[in-house]
mmCIF file of C-alpha atoms in Angstrom:
data_model
loop_
_atom_site.group_PDB
_atom_site.id
_atom_site.type_symbol
_atom_site.label_atom_id
_atom_site.label_comp_id
_atom_site.label_asym_id
_atom_site.label_seq_id
_atom_site.Cartn_x
_atom_site.Cartn_y
_atom_site.Cartn_z
ATOM 1 C CA MET F 58 0.000 0.000 0.000
ATOM 2 C CA LYS F 59 1.413 3.383 -0.987
ATOM 3 C CA ARG F 60 2.098 5.928 1.740
ATOM 4 C CA VAL F 61 0.852 9.515 1.395
ATOM 5 C CA THR F 62 2.121 12.379 3.549
ATOM 6 C CA LEU F 63 -0.228 15.315 4.070
ATOM 7 C CA LEU F 64 2.062 18.238 4.915
ATOM 8 C CA VAL F 65 0.425 21.112 6.832
ATOM 9 C CA PRO F 66 2.517 24.142 7.930
ATOM 10 C CA CYS F 67 0.882 25.903 10.885
ATOM 11 C CA TYR F 68 1.432 29.309 12.450
ATOM 12 C CA ASN F 69 -1.138 30.510 15.003
ATOM 13 C CA GLU F 70 -3.952 28.395 13.552
ATOM 14 C CA GLN F 71 -5.737 27.398 16.757
ATOM 15 C CA GLU F 72 -9.133 28.573 15.462
ATOM 16 C CA ALA F 73 -8.933 26.709 12.158
ATOM 17 C CA LEU F 74 -7.275 23.446 13.234
ATOM 18 C CA PRO F 75 -10.353 21.655 14.694
ATOM 19 C CA TYR F 76 -12.292 22.264 11.459
ATOM 20 C CA PHE F 77 -9.346 21.251 9.328
ATOM 21 C CA TYR F 78 -8.673 18.064 11.270
ATOM 22 C CA ALA F 79 -12.315 16.977 11.056
ATOM 23 C CA GLU F 80 -12.416 17.592 7.303
ATOM 24 C CA ILE F 81 -9.084 15.935 6.526
ATOM 25 C CA CYS F 82 -10.097 12.875 8.571
ATOM 26 C CA ARG F 83 -13.210 12.511 6.417
ATOM 27 C CA VAL F 84 -11.079 12.573 3.280
ATOM 28 C CA MET F 85 -8.561 10.060 4.675
ATOM 29 C CA ALA F 86 -11.397 7.751 5.741
ATOM 30 C CA SER F 87 -12.708 7.657 2.182
ATOM 31 C CA LEU F 88 -9.288 6.523 0.933
ATOM 32 C CA GLU F 89 -8.031 4.384 3.819
ATOM 33 C CA ASN F 90 -8.421 1.145 1.874
ATOM 34 C CA ARG F 91 -6.100 2.390 -0.855
ATOM 35 C CA TYR F 92 -3.454 4.467 0.934
ATOM 36 C CA ASP F 93 -1.536 4.618 4.192
ATOM 37 C CA PHE F 94 -1.694 8.236 5.389
ATOM 38 C CA GLU F 95 0.739 10.312 7.413
ATOM 39 C CA LEU F 96 -0.622 13.663 8.655
ATOM 40 C CA LEU F 97 2.488 15.784 9.208
ATOM 41 C CA PHE F 98 2.010 19.145 10.948
ATOM 42 C CA ILE F 99 4.826 21.725 11.049
ATOM 43 C CA ASN F 100 4.434 24.073 14.007
ATOM 44 C CA ASP F 101 6.278 27.168 12.833
ATOM 45 C CA GLY F 102 6.850 28.833 16.201
ATOM 46 C CA SER F 103 3.169 29.429 16.972
ATOM 47 C CA LYS F 104 2.440 31.663 19.961
ATOM 48 C CA ASP F 105 -1.129 30.491 20.598
ATOM 49 C CA ASN F 106 -2.485 27.023 21.455
ATOM 50 C CA THR F 107 -1.655 25.506 18.062
ATOM 51 C CA LEU F 108 0.966 23.119 19.464
ATOM 52 C CA GLN F 109 -1.315 21.947 22.294
ATOM 53 C CA LEU F 110 -4.073 21.164 19.789
ATOM 54 C CA LEU F 111 -1.654 19.256 17.578
ATOM 55 C CA ARG F 112 -0.510 17.200 20.562
ATOM 56 C CA GLU F 113 -4.141 16.334 21.294
ATOM 57 C CA PHE F 114 -4.545 15.125 17.716
ATOM 58 C CA ALA F 115 -1.365 13.055 17.964
ATOM 59 C CA GLY F 116 -2.516 11.533 21.260
ATOM 60 C CA LYS F 117 -5.617 10.025 19.672
ATOM 61 C CA ASP F 118 -4.501 9.509 16.074
ATOM 62 C CA LYS F 119 -1.371 7.530 15.254
ATOM 63 C CA ARG F 120 -1.305 9.007 11.745
ATOM 64 C CA VAL F 121 -0.452 12.452 13.170
ATOM 65 C CA ARG F 122 3.163 13.587 13.475
ATOM 66 C CA ILE F 123 4.377 16.988 14.649
ATOM 67 C CA VAL F 124 7.604 18.803 13.837
ATOM 68 C CA ASP F 125 7.923 21.687 16.294
ATOM 69 C CA LEU F 126 10.382 24.290 14.984
ATOM 70 C CA SER F 127 12.462 26.259 17.478
ATOM 71 C CA ARG F 128 11.038 29.598 16.273
ATOM 72 C CA ASN F 129 9.018 31.137 13.462
ATOM 73 C CA TYR F 130 11.088 30.652 10.297
ATOM 74 C CA GLY F 131 8.315 31.381 7.789
ATOM 75 C CA LYS F 132 6.236 29.111 5.600
ATOM 76 C CA GLU F 133 8.975 28.523 3.007
ATOM 77 C CA VAL F 134 11.363 27.033 5.567
ATOM 78 C CA GLY F 135 8.481 25.252 7.290
ATOM 79 C CA MET F 136 7.711 23.379 4.097
ATOM 80 C CA LEU F 137 11.365 22.370 3.756
ATOM 81 C CA ALA F 138 11.209 20.917 7.274
ATOM 82 C CA GLY F 139 8.116 19.007 6.207
ATOM 83 C CA PHE F 140 9.895 17.618 3.155
ATOM 84 C CA ASP F 141 12.796 16.547 5.372
ATOM 85 C CA TYR F 142 10.603 14.646 7.819
ATOM 86 C CA SER F 143 8.009 13.254 5.406
ATOM 87 C CA THR F 144 8.014 9.499 4.827
ATOM 88 C CA GLY F 145 5.393 9.139 2.093
ATOM 89 C CA ASP F 146 5.791 7.988 -1.488
ATOM 90 C CA CYS F 147 4.232 11.350 -2.291
ATOM 91 C CA VAL F 148 3.672 14.547 -0.316
ATOM 92 C CA ILE F 149 0.586 16.764 -0.518
ATOM 93 C CA THR F 150 1.080 20.286 0.816
ATOM 94 C CA LEU F 151 -1.925 22.273 1.999
ATOM 95 C CA ASP F 152 -2.837 24.964 4.512
ATOM 96 C CA ALA F 153 -4.915 24.537 7.660
ATOM 97 C CA ASP F 154 -7.383 27.337 6.846
ATOM 98 C CA LEU F 155 -9.447 25.136 4.440
ATOM 99 C CA GLN F 156 -9.178 27.657 1.630
ATOM 100 C CA GLU F 157 -7.714 24.732 -0.285
ATOM 101 C CA PRO F 158 -10.448 22.052 -0.076
ATOM 102 C CA PRO F 159 -9.168 18.615 0.977
ATOM 103 C CA SER F 160 -11.929 17.139 -1.210
ATOM 104 C CA VAL F 161 -9.594 17.762 -4.181
ATOM 105 C CA ILE F 162 -7.025 15.289 -2.818
ATOM 106 C CA PRO F 163 -8.587 12.167 -4.448
ATOM 107 C CA MET F 164 -8.319 13.867 -7.862
ATOM 108 C CA MET F 165 -4.673 14.682 -7.188
ATOM 109 C CA LEU F 166 -3.944 11.100 -6.222
ATOM 110 C CA ALA F 167 -5.656 9.860 -9.393
ATOM 111 C CA GLU F 168 -3.374 12.049 -11.539
ATOM 112 C CA TRP F 169 -0.360 10.804 -9.568
ATOM 113 C CA GLU F 170 -1.373 7.208 -10.219
ATOM 114 C CA ASN F 171 -1.546 8.107 -13.917
ATOM 115 C CA GLY F 172 2.132 9.038 -13.869
ATOM 116 C CA SER F 173 2.293 12.761 -13.052
ATOM 117 C CA CYS F 174 5.079 13.694 -10.634
ATOM 118 C CA ASP F 175 3.751 17.164 -9.742
ATOM 119 C CA VAL F 176 -0.015 17.673 -9.484
ATOM 120 C CA TYR F 177 -0.787 21.276 -8.610
ATOM 121 C CA GLY F 178 -4.046 22.895 -7.601
ATOM 122 C CA ARG F 179 -5.145 25.577 -10.071
ATOM 123 C CA ARG F 180 -7.543 28.150 -8.685
ATOM 124 C CA ARG F 181 -10.586 28.860 -10.823
ATOM 125 C CA MET F 182 -11.798 31.812 -8.750
ATOM 126 C CA ARG F 183 -9.909 34.131 -6.403
ATOM 127 C CA ARG F 184 -11.629 36.230 -3.768
ATOM 128 C CA GLN F 185 -9.261 39.203 -3.964
ATOM 129 C CA SER F 186 -9.492 42.864 -4.836
ATOM 130 C CA ALA F 187 -8.984 43.862 -8.461
ATOM 131 C CA ALA F 188 -5.746 45.655 -7.560
ATOM 132 C CA LYS F 189 -4.301 42.589 -5.835
ATOM 133 C CA LYS F 190 -5.286 40.279 -8.691
ATOM 134 C CA PHE F 191 -3.696 42.630 -11.227
ATOM 135 C CA SER F 192 -0.458 43.051 -9.265
ATOM 136 C CA SER F 193 -0.187 39.289 -8.678
ATOM 137 C CA ARG F 194 -0.701 38.423 -12.349
ATOM 138 C CA LEU F 195 1.719 41.144 -13.428
ATOM 139 C CA TYR F 196 4.411 39.925 -11.019
ATOM 140 C CA HIS F 197 4.141 36.291 -12.121
ATOM 141 C CA LYS F 198 4.146 37.272 -15.790
ATOM 142 C CA ILE F 199 7.277 39.396 -15.334
ATOM 143 C CA LEU F 200 9.074 36.701 -13.327
ATOM 144 C CA SER F 201 8.195 34.015 -15.884
ATOM 145 C CA ASN F 202 9.490 36.181 -18.741
ATOM 146 C CA VAL F 203 12.777 37.271 -17.176
ATOM 147 C CA SER F 204 13.818 34.130 -15.278
ATOM 148 C CA ASP F 205 14.494 30.457 -15.868
ATOM 149 C CA VAL F 206 11.144 29.372 -14.416
ATOM 150 C CA ASP F 207 7.614 29.350 -15.789
ATOM 151 C CA LEU F 208 5.142 30.351 -13.084
ATOM 152 C CA SER F 209 1.366 30.179 -13.124
ATOM 153 C CA ASP F 210 -0.422 32.890 -11.185
ATOM 154 C CA ASP F 211 -3.309 30.504 -10.489
ATOM 155 C CA ALA F 212 -1.100 27.867 -8.820
ATOM 156 C CA GLY F 213 -0.001 28.019 -5.211
ATOM 157 C CA ASP F 214 1.471 25.627 -2.650
ATOM 158 C CA PHE F 215 -1.498 23.246 -2.765
ATOM 159 C CA ARG F 216 0.031 20.374 -4.702
ATOM 160 C CA LEU F 217 1.033 16.749 -4.733
ATOM 161 C CA LEU F 218 4.734 15.962 -5.179
ATOM 162 C CA ASP F 219 6.150 12.565 -5.993
ATOM 163 C CA ARG F 220 9.015 11.377 -3.813
ATOM 164 C CA LYS F 221 11.617 12.224 -6.469
ATOM 165 C CA CYS F 222 10.332 15.816 -6.556
ATOM 166 C CA VAL F 223 10.507 15.965 -2.767
ATOM 167 C CA ASP F 224 14.078 14.643 -2.768
ATOM 168 C CA ALA F 225 15.038 17.235 -5.384
ATOM 169 C CA LEU F 226 13.602 20.053 -3.241
ATOM 170 C CA ARG F 227 15.326 18.671 -0.133
ATOM 171 C CA SER F 228 18.686 18.824 -1.898
ATOM 172 C CA MET F 229 18.329 22.604 -2.336
ATOM 173 C CA ARG F 230 19.347 23.921 1.092
ATOM 174 C CA GLU F 231 18.913 27.623 0.386
ATOM 175 C CA SER F 232 17.928 29.740 3.379
ATOM 176 C CA GLN F 233 16.362 32.454 1.180
ATOM 177 C CA ARG F 234 13.720 30.259 -0.391
ATOM 178 C CA TYR F 235 11.026 30.801 -2.997
ATOM 179 C CA THR F 236 9.463 27.363 -3.190
ATOM 180 C CA LYS F 237 6.990 28.272 -5.898
ATOM 181 C CA GLY F 238 9.900 28.996 -8.229
ATOM 182 C CA MET F 239 11.684 25.826 -7.135
ATOM 183 C CA TYR F 240 8.668 23.718 -8.143
ATOM 184 C CA ALA F 241 9.070 25.022 -11.678
ATOM 185 C CA TRP F 242 12.878 24.887 -11.680
ATOM 186 C CA ILE F 243 13.189 21.176 -10.843
ATOM 187 C CA GLY F 244 10.993 20.222 -13.810
ATOM 188 C CA TYR F 245 9.189 16.848 -13.962
ATOM 189 C CA ASP F 246 5.735 16.228 -15.409
ATOM 190 C CA LYS F 247 3.155 18.669 -14.068
ATOM 191 C CA THR F 248 -0.620 18.325 -14.185
ATOM 192 C CA PRO F 249 -3.190 20.901 -12.978
ATOM 193 C CA VAL F 250 -6.298 20.082 -10.984
ATOM 194 C CA ASP F 251 -8.864 22.883 -10.882
ATOM 195 C CA TYR F 252 -10.615 23.947 -7.676
ATOM 196 C CA ASP F 253 -12.507 26.895 -6.238
ATOM 197 C CA ILE F 254 -10.752 28.630 -3.385
ATOM 198 C CA ALA F 255 -12.933 28.965 -0.289
ATOM 199 C CA PRO F 256 -13.002 31.633 2.434
ATOM 200 C CA ARG F 257 -10.886 31.000 5.525
ATOM 201 C CA VAL F 258 -12.793 28.773 7.911
ATOM 202 C CA ALA F 259 -11.464 30.738 10.912
ATOM 203 C CA GLY F 260 -8.710 33.138 11.941
ATOM 204 C CA THR F 261 -6.966 35.714 9.782
ATOM 205 C CA THR F 262 -4.340 35.522 7.078
ATOM 206 C CA LYS F 263 -0.698 35.711 8.174
ATOM 207 C CA TRP F 264 0.397 37.176 4.823
ATOM 208 C CA THR F 265 0.709 40.895 5.499
ATOM 209 C CA LEU F 266 1.730 43.340 2.767
ATOM 210 C CA PRO F 267 5.392 43.563 3.958
ATOM 211 C CA LYS F 268 5.631 39.752 3.967
ATOM 212 C CA LEU F 269 4.199 39.554 0.452
ATOM 213 C CA ILE F 270 6.661 42.188 -0.777
ATOM 214 C CA HIS F 271 9.547 40.328 0.869
ATOM 215 C CA LEU F 272 8.425 37.050 -0.752
ATOM 216 C CA ALA F 273 8.159 38.753 -4.142
ATOM 217 C CA MET F 274 11.694 40.143 -3.783
ATOM 218 C CA ASP F 275 12.986 36.693 -2.824
ATOM 219 C CA GLY F 276 11.348 35.188 -5.896
ATOM 220 C CA LEU F 277 12.713 37.786 -8.289
ATOM 221 C CA MET F 278 16.259 37.758 -6.935
ATOM 222 C CA ALA F 279 16.407 33.976 -6.518
ATOM 223 C CA HIS F 280 15.610 33.303 -10.161
ATOM 224 C CA SER F 281 16.670 36.378 -12.108
ATOM 225 C CA VAL F 282 19.401 39.021 -12.418
ATOM 226 C CA LEU F 283 16.963 41.416 -14.082
ATOM 227 C CA PRO F 284 17.291 44.126 -11.382
ATOM 228 C CA LEU F 285 21.045 44.216 -11.916
ATOM 229 C CA ARG F 286 20.638 44.399 -15.671
ATOM 230 C CA LEU F 287 18.072 47.188 -15.403
ATOM 231 C CA ALA F 288 20.462 49.134 -13.184
ATOM 232 C CA SER F 289 23.219 48.648 -15.769
ATOM 233 C CA TYR F 290 20.987 49.694 -18.667
ATOM 234 C CA ALA F 291 19.746 52.724 -16.746
ATOM 235 C CA GLY F 292 23.341 53.686 -15.938
ATOM 236 C CA ILE F 293 24.278 53.523 -19.627
ATOM 237 C CA ILE F 294 21.273 55.617 -20.628
ATOM 238 C CA VAL F 295 21.916 58.230 -17.940
ATOM 239 C CA SER F 296 25.607 58.402 -18.855
ATOM 240 C CA LEU F 297 24.844 58.856 -22.563
ATOM 241 C CA GLY F 298 22.225 61.479 -21.746
ATOM 242 C CA ALA F 299 24.656 63.368 -19.521
ATOM 243 C CA PHE F 300 27.381 63.231 -22.196
ATOM 244 C CA CYS F 301 24.999 64.529 -24.869
ATOM 245 C CA TYR F 302 23.842 67.306 -22.569
ATOM 246 C CA LEU F 303 27.473 68.228 -21.849
ATOM 247 C CA ILE F 304 28.209 68.530 -25.586
ATOM 248 C CA TYR F 305 25.071 70.632 -26.011
ATOM 249 C CA VAL F 306 26.099 73.018 -23.214
ATOM 250 C CA LEU F 307 29.637 73.372 -24.561
ATOM 251 C CA ILE F 308 28.446 74.115 -28.111
ATOM 252 C CA LYS F 309 25.834 76.582 -26.861
ATOM 253 C CA THR F 310 28.407 78.377 -24.710
ATOM 254 C CA ILE F 311 31.192 78.476 -27.320
ATOM 255 C CA ILE F 312 29.114 79.370 -30.375
ATOM 256 C CA TRP F 313 26.347 81.539 -28.936
ATOM 257 C CA GLY F 314 28.075 82.652 -25.790
ATOM 258 C CA GLU F 315 25.158 81.716 -23.546
ATOM 259 C CA PRO F 316 26.019 81.325 -19.869
ATOM 260 C CA VAL F 317 25.963 77.890 -18.274
ATOM 261 C CA ALA F 318 22.828 77.285 -16.152
ATOM 262 C CA GLY F 319 23.364 77.979 -12.504
ATOM 263 C CA TYR F 320 22.750 76.476 -9.099
ATOM 264 C CA PRO F 321 19.136 75.162 -9.420
ATOM 265 C CA SER F 322 19.790 73.053 -12.526
ATOM 266 C CA LEU F 323 23.080 71.829 -11.097
ATOM 267 C CA MET F 324 21.372 70.682 -7.885
ATOM 268 C CA ALA F 325 18.612 68.942 -9.854
ATOM 269 C CA VAL F 326 21.177 66.923 -11.839
ATOM 270 C CA ILE F 327 23.192 66.071 -8.725
ATOM 271 C CA LEU F 328 20.104 64.922 -6.813
ATOM 272 C CA PHE F 329 18.894 62.853 -9.766
ATOM 273 C CA LEU F 330 22.238 61.111 -10.208
ATOM 274 C CA GLY F 331 22.624 60.661 -6.448
ATOM 275 C CA GLY F 332 19.201 59.025 -6.197
ATOM 276 C CA PHE F 333 19.945 56.725 -9.108
ATOM 277 C CA ILE F 334 23.301 55.706 -7.624
ATOM 278 C CA LEU F 335 21.688 54.911 -4.264
ATOM 279 C CA LEU F 336 19.003 52.856 -6.018
ATOM 280 C CA ALA F 337 21.618 50.874 -7.944
ATOM 281 C CA LEU F 338 23.647 50.327 -4.763
ATOM 282 C CA GLY F 339 20.501 49.124 -3.005
ATOM 283 C CA ILE F 340 19.864 46.539 -5.721
ATOM 284 C CA ILE F 341 23.459 45.354 -5.565
ATOM 285 C CA GLY F 342 23.226 45.295 -1.775
ATOM 286 C CA GLU F 343 20.174 43.007 -1.902
ATOM 287 C CA TYR F 344 22.095 40.448 -3.943
ATOM 288 C CA ILE F 345 25.204 40.766 -1.787
ATOM 289 C CA GLY F 346 23.094 40.365 1.352
ATOM 290 C CA ARG F 347 21.663 37.114 0.033
ATOM 291 C CA ILE F 348 25.149 35.889 -0.885
ATOM 292 C CA PHE F 349 26.311 36.787 2.640
ATOM 293 C CA LEU F 350 23.485 34.816 4.249
ATOM 294 C CA GLU F 351 24.027 31.774 2.048
ATOM 295 C CA THR F 352 27.808 31.647 2.502
ATOM 296 C CA LYS F 353 27.403 31.295 6.274
ATOM 297 C CA GLN F 354 26.088 27.779 5.575
ATOM 298 C CA ARG F 355 24.066 27.716 8.761
ATOM 299 C CA PRO F 356 21.405 25.021 9.200
ATOM 300 C CA VAL F 357 18.201 26.262 7.597
ATOM 301 C CA TYR F 358 16.224 25.559 10.781
ATOM 302 C CA PHE F 359 16.315 23.971 14.224
ATOM 303 C CA ILE F 360 13.561 21.988 15.889
ATOM 304 C CA ASN F 361 12.409 21.538 19.474
ATOM 305 C CA GLU F 362 10.988 18.056 19.031
ATOM 306 C CA VAL F 363 9.348 15.603 16.688
ATOM 307 C CA THR F 364 6.214 13.873 17.981
ATOM 308 C CA PRO F 365 6.317 10.908 17.831
ATOM 309 C CA PRO F 366 10.055 10.616 17.180
ATOM 310 C CA SER F 367 11.376 8.423 14.398
ATOM 311 C CA SER F 368 14.608 6.455 14.455
ATOM 312 C CA GLY F 369 17.634 8.308 13.176
ATOM 313 C CA GLU F 370 16.283 11.823 13.738
ATOM 314 C CA ASP F 371 18.707 13.971 15.677
ATOM 315 C CA GLY F 372 16.544 17.078 16.041
ATOM 316 C CA MET F 373 18.425 19.169 13.511
ATOM 317 C CA LYS F 374 18.895 19.307 9.775
ATOM 318 C CA ASP F 375 22.227 20.783 8.795
ATOM 319 C CA LYS F 376 22.546 20.111 5.072
#
């Protein structure tokens, strides 16, 4: 019987977890004659009663395992921890807020049985503002066009990954992670399964605007050098423009004897060039900062405990 790991990263999800657990148990019950399930929860440094609830689940359900991280590392690292500790022949990643309906899981498993290594949920309808939809589609289109990955705006982290995909993702020990881009980068056969996204069953989203911006920056800089190229192109254009303007001023002064513009125009040019230089340095600094963090080669995360423990686990992944 094939083993399926259901990977659920959790951060302050005490309100949603009882609903999620009840729903996921119904889905597992409908498939228990065909698959052996592992329900793997990653507690990403929750500050509410999330961990206590997960321990209650584990106490009454032997399918439940808990990886309790030492602090809040973010969802991207939490999913890596889940990949590290998963034991299934495939791994299905989903959130605890039930926006991604577990009822889609049988369809994903059917596509996996048909030979697909990466079965991703494709959202038919998104309950977002027009501005957020537009900015999201624009970002994914730009990243797909300028990088080595092909991203779909309608695909998220709700997906089934065959064991060879999981092993490929585990081998990439980057601390500045953009998993959505990694899914595309590793390749393998991909198949979409359509679903309608539902409202959160309880609680509030943990994705604030600063976190979304930070994730977008990680995605762009992890898979593209476009910002550096744009800075270079802008520098060339500004330099050529300044040289042409210098020739124009010299000719105007020598031939027509017109005086060179004074303090206001000089300050405007200096401030413009100064701002551009600081912007270019900031872009370079972002890349250097990521290089600095990666060259430390620290473990990507630490854990407090794994419940129940498995043989050979030492409480830390350092590769």
